[in-house]
Amino acid sequence: MAPKSNLDLVTECDNFPYHSQDPEKFKALWNDYYHFYLEGCEACLGYMTPAVAEKFPLTQHWRLDELNRRLIFQPRDENAAPVTNFDKRNDILAEYLQHVREQRIFGVLSGWRDERYPIYGPNRELLLSMERSATPLFGVVTYGVHMTGYVETDEGMKIWAPRRALTKQTYPGMMDNTVAGGLSTGEKPFECLVRECEEEASLPEDLVRTAQACGTLTYFHVRDSRAGGETGLCQPECQYIYDLKMPPDAIPKPGDDEAIDFQLLTVEEVQRAMAEGRFKPNCAHLLLEFFVRHGILTAANEPDYIEIVTRLHRKLEFPTA
Amino acid sequence: MAPKSNLDLVTECDNFPYHSQDPEKFKALWNDYYHFYLEGCEACLGYMTPAVAEKFPLTQHWRLDELNRRLIFQPRDENAAPVTNFDKRNDILAEYLQHVREQRIFGVLSGWRDERYPIYGPNRELLLSMERSATPLFGVVTYGVHMTGYVETDEGMKIWAPRRALTKQTYPGMMDNTVAGGLSTGEKPFECLVRECEEEASLPEDLVRTAQACGTLTYFHVRDSRAGGETGLCQPECQYIYDLKMPPDAIPKPGDDEAIDFQLLTVEEVQRAMAEGRFKPNCAHLLLEFFVRHGILTAANEPDYIEIVTRLHRKLEFPTA
């Protein structure tokens, strides 16, 4: 297989079409997807494939507007009155999704996590809290932290990269970023990072608290078979990015069953593994951002520099945190 | 005047509407502008206000397609045959613009620079080379370099910021980035930086060559009166970003008539000047990117963090280098 270019890697992760690049293609896809709404909120919260939207069992809490291609969550109490309370709304959603899970309608729900992800409205207000494994069905924006742990050595910069366990539901066996994790409802990015660094890499808290925030990585991914479950699901994501310069004697070790091991690789070794498609797509995306920021990828050595930098920071069309 | 928030500063620089945020507003504006094309190239190269497009004197080299709202440059030789040679095309454009300048039709051409800027096609090929002062009339993407020179001191990080000369055509007297300049046709970003650092700040080449490339800043600016000349002109820009960590004894000095002086300011002093609107808009934009990358602005202290980071890296709808 021909090695992947950096732009190929970007396009594997950020693979939803851009309106600015191809308005017709964008519009065709946009018109095909169902749009997920919460009653009372004017913003579209996510895109759903027709195959998914049309399979959701309709109850009093849901309305499928086929004309406008909208799936609307309209939580109702026992008197059929709208429920506007945040916790009650989430309870209704949780109970409903549990019911859908038991009916085995969707493959991705077999990876049930018992963890809730936040969904925000146009004024950054928390609108909903949704079981993590269900988020790609609704195509809502999810949040995470990604940290690159690196060491300055006599041979130049080296990067700590784990291999994902073969038992992982998503992207088993692929290479990953030093530490990454999803942000649950109510969790702050930096605290999430400290927790994940302890759980996944056994890194001490005092070291992790020296990590530097460096921005966000945003992309709009459409899932293929490597993600497991249904394909074509929309996964717009926002990753809070951190760099951790590590002393040579800080050795990450798998602290849970997420990783097989950690390897300390040179930049060239990381780039080769990326070109061979061995990194999980959004991790390759993050590493490109790291390389841009550290002057490893530059206008002088990367012909697609401008295109790559902008696509590492996509403006999502949904409300965000 | 109320202090400007960081999102206010972003919106001052990146102030063309987004399709994803407001499709109707975008479409209305998009339909109002004329679109600049080169005959034989399918990509739109820039947006022009109707006031500008309709004032350009039409010769055999130009066609105004009012139905599709396009202004098309169609260079012709003495036999009325299409000119496809790059240099001949540019000569025709240069002669034409010189003629327009002499007729005093457009205010911005009174700031004639005798410097040519590159315009790229969809395959990153060089399509045209255009007099710098004319680029905002056509709304084409222009390129530059922006460098932040900073010093690590006992009182924390400090940043070198010049004040623009009161005689500058654009944004006189406002605060600026340590060194910034436009990229002429054929010039490489890093070599442009070395040249500008010498010209504008008298910084020695060996120091400047330690500067680190850190990505690009892209935004779509619509000019107001502070830029001089016509207002409402489109100015999509791509700045190649560099950081230069400077030793305390390297003191920038104005080397030409661009700056009055340089001040070494704390991060807080820079932030205050930004909030007071004292920085040139795209320089405030660049400083926000610097603050994000250096962990000064974070998700914990900036409510508009995600929005800001994406808008520092706008995907332009025109071909780029």
mmCIF file of N, CA and C in Angstrom, chain A residues 18-21 26-27 124 143 189 212-216 218 238 240-242 292-295 297-299 303-307 309-311 313-317 320-321, chain B residues 18-21 26-27 124 143 189 212-216 218 238 240-242 292-295 297-299 303-307 309-311 313-317 320-321:
data_model
loop_
_atom_site.group_PDB
_atom_site.id
_atom_site.type_symbol
_atom_site.label_atom_id
_atom_site.label_comp_id
_atom_site.label_asym_id
_atom_site.label_seq_id
_atom_site.Cartn_x
_atom_site.Cartn_y
_atom_site.Cartn_z
ATOM 1 N N TYR A 18 -16.876 19.783 3.131
ATOM 2 C CA TYR A 18 -16.971 21.201 3.498
ATOM 3 C C TYR A 18 -17.909 21.914 2.538
ATOM 4 N N HIS A 19 -18.778 22.755 3.079
ATOM 5 C CA HIS A 19 -19.622 23.569 2.208
ATOM 6 C C HIS A 19 -18.776 24.445 1.302
ATOM 7 N N SER A 20 -17.703 25.010 1.845
ATOM 8 C CA SER A 20 -16.889 25.949 1.066
ATOM 9 C C SER A 20 -16.143 25.259 -0.072
ATOM 10 N N GLN A 21 -15.893 23.973 0.066
ATOM 11 C CA GLN A 21 -15.118 23.276 -0.945
ATOM 12 C C GLN A 21 -16.013 22.720 -2.047
ATOM 13 N N PHE A 26 -21.953 18.939 -0.315
ATOM 14 C CA PHE A 26 -22.334 19.212 1.065
ATOM 15 C C PHE A 26 -23.853 19.226 1.204
ATOM 16 N N LYS A 27 -24.488 19.930 0.283
ATOM 17 C CA LYS A 27 -25.938 20.096 0.348
ATOM 18 C C LYS A 27 -26.668 18.760 0.172
ATOM 19 N N ARG A 124 -23.928 27.852 24.886
ATOM 20 C CA ARG A 124 -22.988 27.031 25.659
ATOM 21 C C ARG A 124 -23.632 26.409 26.889
ATOM 22 N N TYR A 143 -16.508 15.487 23.337
ATOM 23 C CA TYR A 143 -15.314 16.199 23.804
ATOM 24 C C TYR A 143 -14.338 15.224 24.447
ATOM 25 N N PRO A 189 -11.770 19.702 31.534
ATOM 26 C CA PRO A 189 -10.741 19.073 30.705
ATOM 27 C C PRO A 189 -9.461 18.709 31.463
ATOM 28 N N GLN A 212 0.970 21.444 29.479
ATOM 29 C CA GLN A 212 0.549 22.748 28.990
ATOM 30 C C GLN A 212 -0.615 22.620 28.011
ATOM 31 N N ALA A 213 -1.657 23.415 28.254
ATOM 32 C CA ALA A 213 -2.766 23.475 27.297
ATOM 33 C C ALA A 213 -2.279 24.163 26.026
ATOM 34 N N CYS A 214 -2.648 23.637 24.866
ATOM 35 C CA CYS A 214 -2.132 24.168 23.595
ATOM 36 C C CYS A 214 -3.225 24.427 22.570
ATOM 37 N N GLY A 215 -4.476 24.361 22.988
ATOM 38 C CA GLY A 215 -5.539 24.635 22.025
ATOM 39 C C GLY A 215 -6.522 23.484 21.923
ATOM 40 N N THR A 216 -7.245 23.463 20.830
ATOM 41 C CA THR A 216 -8.201 22.385 20.596
ATOM 42 C C THR A 216 -8.010 21.850 19.180
ATOM 43 N N THR A 218 -10.348 20.180 16.316
ATOM 44 C CA THR A 218 -11.753 19.943 15.992
ATOM 45 C C THR A 218 -11.844 19.361 14.588
ATOM 46 N N CYS A 238 -14.321 17.489 19.483
ATOM 47 C CA CYS A 238 -13.440 18.553 19.956
ATOM 48 C C CYS A 238 -12.516 17.969 21.008
ATOM 49 N N TYR A 240 -9.431 18.704 23.583
ATOM 50 C CA TYR A 240 -8.562 19.678 24.250
ATOM 51 C C TYR A 240 -7.144 19.111 24.222
ATOM 52 N N ILE A 241 -6.209 19.908 23.713
ATOM 53 C CA ILE A 241 -4.852 19.425 23.472
ATOM 54 C C ILE A 241 -3.903 19.849 24.596
ATOM 55 N N TYR A 242 -3.074 18.912 25.018
ATOM 56 C CA TYR A 242 -2.030 19.200 26.007
ATOM 57 C C TYR A 242 -0.704 18.603 25.558
ATOM 58 N N VAL A 292 3.040 20.468 13.619
ATOM 59 C CA VAL A 292 2.929 21.847 13.125
ATOM 60 C C VAL A 292 3.375 22.816 14.218
ATOM 61 N N ARG A 293 2.869 22.597 15.397
ATOM 62 C CA ARG A 293 3.128 23.517 16.504
ATOM 63 C C ARG A 293 4.590 23.523 16.922
ATOM 64 N N HIS A 294 5.256 22.366 16.744
ATOM 65 C CA HIS A 294 6.661 22.264 17.145
ATOM 66 C C HIS A 294 7.629 22.506 15.985
ATOM 67 N N GLY A 295 7.131 23.022 14.880
ATOM 68 C CA GLY A 295 8.028 23.359 13.776
ATOM 69 C C GLY A 295 8.624 22.146 13.075
ATOM 70 N N LEU A 297 6.609 19.983 11.034
ATOM 71 C CA LEU A 297 5.978 20.232 9.723
ATOM 72 C C LEU A 297 5.994 21.734 9.495
ATOM 73 N N THR A 298 6.482 22.150 8.337
ATOM 74 C CA THR A 298 6.533 23.590 8.036
ATOM 75 C C THR A 298 6.100 23.827 6.587
ATOM 76 N N ALA A 299 5.955 25.106 6.256
ATOM 77 C CA ALA A 299 5.614 25.464 4.877
ATOM 78 C C ALA A 299 6.699 24.992 3.918
ATOM 79 N N PRO A 303 3.790 20.399 1.428
ATOM 80 C CA PRO A 303 3.076 21.161 0.390
ATOM 81 C C PRO A 303 1.633 21.498 0.772
ATOM 82 N N ASP A 304 1.018 20.685 1.620
ATOM 83 C CA ASP A 304 -0.380 20.930 1.978
ATOM 84 C C ASP A 304 -0.532 21.657 3.317
ATOM 85 N N TYR A 305 0.491 22.398 3.679
ATOM 86 C CA TYR A 305 0.572 23.015 5.016
ATOM 87 C C TYR A 305 -0.680 23.815 5.383
ATOM 88 N N ILE A 306 -1.082 24.752 4.533
ATOM 89 C CA ILE A 306 -2.214 25.638 4.868
ATOM 90 C C ILE A 306 -3.501 24.830 5.025
ATOM 91 N N GLU A 307 -3.732 23.933 4.063
ATOM 92 C CA GLU A 307 -4.930 23.089 4.110
ATOM 93 C C GLU A 307 -4.944 22.241 5.390
ATOM 94 N N VAL A 309 -3.372 22.775 8.323
ATOM 95 C CA VAL A 309 -3.549 23.543 9.567
ATOM 96 C C VAL A 309 -5.010 23.941 9.766
ATOM 97 N N THR A 310 -5.674 24.357 8.694
ATOM 98 C CA THR A 310 -7.071 24.764 8.876
ATOM 99 C C THR A 310 -7.942 23.557 9.223
ATOM 100 N N ARG A 311 -7.632 22.415 8.625
ATOM 101 C CA ARG A 311 -8.501 21.254 8.882
ATOM 102 C C ARG A 311 -8.246 20.594 10.230
ATOM 103 N N HIS A 313 -8.518 22.375 12.722
ATOM 104 C CA HIS A 313 -9.272 23.306 13.575
ATOM 105 C C HIS A 313 -10.605 23.630 12.929
ATOM 106 N N ARG A 314 -11.313 22.616 12.501
ATOM 107 C CA ARG A 314 -12.578 22.829 11.785
ATOM 108 C C ARG A 314 -13.593 23.540 12.659
ATOM 109 N N LYS A 315 -14.303 24.475 12.054
ATOM 110 C CA LYS A 315 -15.402 25.122 12.757
ATOM 111 C C LYS A 315 -16.625 24.232 12.592
ATOM 112 N N LEU A 316 -17.080 23.651 13.672
ATOM 113 C CA LEU A 316 -18.220 22.735 13.591
ATOM 114 C C LEU A 316 -19.512 23.525 13.470
ATOM 115 N N GLU A 317 -20.482 22.944 12.758
ATOM 116 C CA GLU A 317 -21.739 23.660 12.546
ATOM 117 C C GLU A 317 -22.747 23.451 13.677
ATOM 118 N N THR A 320 -21.180 24.291 20.587
ATOM 119 C CA THR A 320 -20.137 23.601 21.351
ATOM 120 C C THR A 320 -20.053 24.153 22.770
ATOM 121 N N ALA A 321 -19.221 23.526 23.558
ATOM 122 C CA ALA A 321 -19.070 23.891 24.987
ATOM 123 C C ALA A 321 -18.558 25.317 25.126
ATOM 124 N N TYR B 18 -19.990 33.174 8.479
ATOM 125 C CA TYR B 18 -19.766 31.751 8.198
ATOM 126 C C TYR B 18 -21.040 31.131 7.662
ATOM 127 N N HIS B 19 -20.898 30.315 6.636
ATOM 128 C CA HIS B 19 -22.060 29.586 6.140
ATOM 129 C C HIS B 19 -22.640 28.691 7.228
ATOM 130 N N SER B 20 -21.760 28.057 7.998
ATOM 131 C CA SER B 20 -22.236 27.098 8.998
ATOM 132 C C SER B 20 -22.985 27.784 10.135
ATOM 133 N N GLN B 21 -22.706 29.056 10.370
ATOM 134 C CA GLN B 21 -23.328 29.742 11.489
ATOM 135 C C GLN B 21 -24.642 30.396 11.079
ATOM 136 N N PHE B 26 -24.987 34.430 5.061
ATOM 137 C CA PHE B 26 -23.858 34.137 4.186
ATOM 138 C C PHE B 26 -24.294 34.216 2.728
ATOM 139 N N LYS B 27 -25.410 33.561 2.442
ATOM 140 C CA LYS B 27 -25.905 33.475 1.070
ATOM 141 C C LYS B 27 -26.265 34.859 0.525
ATOM 142 N N ARG B 124 -2.806 24.644 -6.379
ATOM 143 C CA ARG B 124 -1.701 25.386 -5.757
ATOM 144 C C ARG B 124 -0.751 25.984 -6.785
ATOM 145 N N TYR B 143 -0.846 36.667 1.528
ATOM 146 C CA TYR B 143 -0.018 35.879 2.441
ATOM 147 C C TYR B 143 0.987 36.768 3.147
ATOM 148 N N PRO B 189 8.286 31.895 2.763
ATOM 149 C CA PRO B 189 7.922 32.504 4.043
ATOM 150 C C PRO B 189 9.114 32.759 4.965
ATOM 151 N N GLN B 212 10.923 29.578 15.300
ATOM 152 C CA GLN B 212 10.240 28.314 15.033
ATOM 153 C C GLN B 212 8.911 28.530 14.318
ATOM 154 N N ALA B 213 8.723 27.796 13.235
ATOM 155 C CA ALA B 213 7.426 27.815 12.555
ATOM 156 C C ALA B 213 6.393 27.152 13.462
ATOM 157 N N CYS B 214 5.200 27.744 13.566
ATOM 158 C CA CYS B 214 4.184 27.231 14.497
ATOM 159 C C CYS B 214 2.816 27.074 13.845
ATOM 160 N N GLY B 215 2.734 27.180 12.514
ATOM 161 C CA GLY B 215 1.442 27.006 11.864
ATOM 162 C C GLY B 215 1.050 28.206 11.030
ATOM 163 N N THR B 216 -0.223 28.318 10.783
ATOM 164 C CA THR B 216 -0.735 29.450 10.017
ATOM 165 C C THR B 216 -1.947 30.025 10.738
ATOM 166 N N THR B 218 -5.379 31.939 9.680
ATOM 167 C CA THR B 218 -6.188 32.263 8.503
ATOM 168 C C THR B 218 -7.489 32.895 8.966
ATOM 169 N N CYS B 238 -3.743 34.705 4.912
ATOM 170 C CA CYS B 238 -3.045 33.575 5.521
ATOM 171 C C CYS B 238 -1.693 34.074 6.010
ATOM 172 N N TYR B 240 1.800 33.077 7.911
ATOM 173 C CA TYR B 240 2.678 32.030 8.435
ATOM 174 C C TYR B 240 3.204 32.516 9.786
ATOM 175 N N ILE B 241 3.029 31.693 10.806
ATOM 176 C CA ILE B 241 3.332 32.109 12.181
ATOM 177 C C ILE B 241 4.695 31.594 12.634
ATOM 178 N N TYR B 242 5.441 32.472 13.283
ATOM 179 C CA TYR B 242 6.732 32.091 13.869
ATOM 180 C C TYR B 242 6.837 32.633 15.287
ATOM 181 N N VAL B 292 -2.988 31.011 23.099
ATOM 182 C CA VAL B 292 -3.568 29.661 23.130
ATOM 183 C C VAL B 292 -2.443 28.631 23.109
ATOM 184 N N ARG B 293 -1.520 28.832 22.208
ATOM 185 C CA ARG B 293 -0.453 27.847 22.013
ATOM 186 C C ARG B 293 0.478 27.767 23.216
ATOM 187 N N HIS B 294 0.624 28.875 23.938
ATOM 188 C CA HIS B 294 1.521 28.888 25.096
ATOM 189 C C HIS B 294 0.783 28.636 26.415
ATOM 190 N N GLY B 295 -0.461 28.204 26.341
ATOM 191 C CA GLY B 295 -1.182 27.854 27.570
ATOM 192 C C GLY B 295 -1.542 29.052 28.426
ATOM 193 N N LEU B 297 -4.057 31.390 27.382
ATOM 194 C CA LEU B 297 -5.521 31.227 27.274
ATOM 195 C C LEU B 297 -5.807 29.733 27.314
ATOM 196 N N THR B 298 -6.721 29.336 28.189
ATOM 197 C CA THR B 298 -7.066 27.909 28.295
ATOM 198 C C THR B 298 -8.583 27.745 28.421
ATOM 199 N N ALA B 299 -9.015 26.496 28.357
ATOM 200 C CA ALA B 299 -10.436 26.201 28.528
ATOM 201 C C ALA B 299 -10.906 26.645 29.906
ATOM 202 N N PRO B 303 -14.028 31.502 28.295
ATOM 203 C CA PRO B 303 -15.297 30.815 27.980
ATOM 204 C C PRO B 303 -15.492 30.539 26.493
ATOM 205 N N ASP B 304 -14.890 31.348 25.637
ATOM 206 C CA ASP B 304 -15.091 31.163 24.192
ATOM 207 C C ASP B 304 -13.938 30.397 23.534
ATOM 208 N N TYR B 305 -13.258 29.593 24.324
ATOM 209 C CA TYR B 305 -12.026 28.912 23.888
ATOM 210 C C TYR B 305 -12.190 28.162 22.558
ATOM 211 N N ILE B 306 -13.175 27.300 22.458
ATOM 212 C CA ILE B 306 -13.332 26.465 21.253
ATOM 213 C C ILE B 306 -13.600 27.334 20.038
ATOM 214 N N GLU B 307 -14.527 28.272 20.192
ATOM 215 C CA GLU B 307 -14.874 29.187 19.101
ATOM 216 C C GLU B 307 -13.639 29.986 18.661
ATOM 217 N N VAL B 309 -10.383 29.258 19.010
ATOM 218 C CA VAL B 309 -9.333 28.454 18.364
ATOM 219 C C VAL B 309 -9.711 28.131 16.918
ATOM 220 N N THR B 310 -10.961 27.785 16.671
ATOM 221 C CA THR B 310 -11.333 27.451 15.294
ATOM 222 C C THR B 310 -11.264 28.690 14.411
ATOM 223 N N ARG B 311 -11.627 29.838 14.947
ATOM 224 C CA ARG B 311 -11.658 31.041 14.109
ATOM 225 C C ARG B 311 -10.284 31.640 13.877
ATOM 226 N N HIS B 313 -8.167 29.774 12.631
ATOM 227 C CA HIS B 313 -7.696 28.874 11.579
ATOM 228 C C HIS B 313 -8.800 28.639 10.560
ATOM 229 N N ARG B 314 -9.404 29.701 10.096
ATOM 230 C CA ARG B 314 -10.531 29.582 9.184
ATOM 231 C C ARG B 314 -10.139 28.899 7.883
ATOM 232 N N LYS B 315 -11.003 28.019 7.412
ATOM 233 C CA LYS B 315 -10.791 27.406 6.102
ATOM 234 C C LYS B 315 -11.357 28.366 5.070
ATOM 235 N N LEU B 316 -10.504 28.941 4.264
ATOM 236 C CA LEU B 316 -10.947 29.920 3.265
ATOM 237 C C LEU B 316 -11.578 29.198 2.079
ATOM 238 N N GLU B 317 -12.538 29.849 1.464
ATOM 239 C CA GLU B 317 -13.242 29.211 0.342
ATOM 240 C C GLU B 317 -12.547 29.439 -0.992
ATOM 241 N N THR B 320 -5.598 28.239 -2.108
ATOM 242 C CA THR B 320 -4.477 28.848 -1.389
ATOM 243 C C THR B 320 -3.155 28.234 -1.865
ATOM 244 N N ALA B 321 -2.073 28.778 -1.359
ATOM 245 C CA ALA B 321 -0.719 28.345 -1.760
ATOM 246 C C ALA B 321 -0.482 26.884 -1.390
#
